[in-house]
Amino acid sequence: MAKKSGGTKTGGRHVLATNRKARHNYSILEVFEAGVVLLGTEVKSLREGKASLADAYATVDDGEVWLRNLHIPEYHHGSWTNHEPRRTRKLLLHRRQIDTLIGKIRDGNLALVPLTLYFSEGKVKVELALARGKRAHDKRQDLARRDAQREVLRALGRRARGMN
């Protein structure tokens, strides 16, 4: 029986969902790995490869970190024990990490943004970034820089092949 794969496997991590807009809308300052507290039907739904980090964000409330707006659809074989798709889920971090997050969020204009959701050794983890929101001109500069880098690589490739 073939196993259904809903994500990609990279270096011991089975990636379930990525937040593709995060790196475009935010400049990433620091990255943390956190465990996620889930119900059984949520894990089963994730094993089918269904999740969305599109509108997800994290907050720190009363010394605990919470992941909000992560969409995990209901498990289709679930019954009355099924979960709510967009419920708030607790994140597991060390106390020292939570204290540094609280300090940095309080000091600057920073946000906690989830980057990827993945399985690592059978446990669901989320890659959480401490990020600062980009302004429109910053996004344009990044696009221009990426385009220039792409042109340089193309020119080098043509030169290496003797086309120029």
PDB file of C-alpha atoms in Angstrom, residues 2 10 23 43-44 63 93 135 138 141:
ATOM      1  CA  ALA A   2       1.477   3.331  -1.049  1.00  0.00           C
ATOM      2  CA  THR A  10      14.084  17.689   3.735  1.00  0.00           C
ATOM      3  CA  ARG A  23       9.812  36.374   3.995  1.00  0.00           C
ATOM      4  CA  VAL A  43      -2.299  15.048  13.972  1.00  0.00           C
ATOM      5  CA  LYS A  44      -4.222  12.612  11.762  1.00  0.00           C
ATOM      6  CA  GLY A  63       4.136  33.912  29.825  1.00  0.00           C
ATOM      7  CA  LEU A  93       9.341  26.658  24.115  1.00  0.00           C
ATOM      8  CA  ARG A 135       7.535  48.789   4.245  1.00  0.00           C
ATOM      9  CA  ASP A 138      11.877  47.750   1.371  1.00  0.00           C
ATOM     10  CA  GLN A 141      14.422  47.076  -2.983  1.00  0.00           C
TER      11      GLN A 141
END
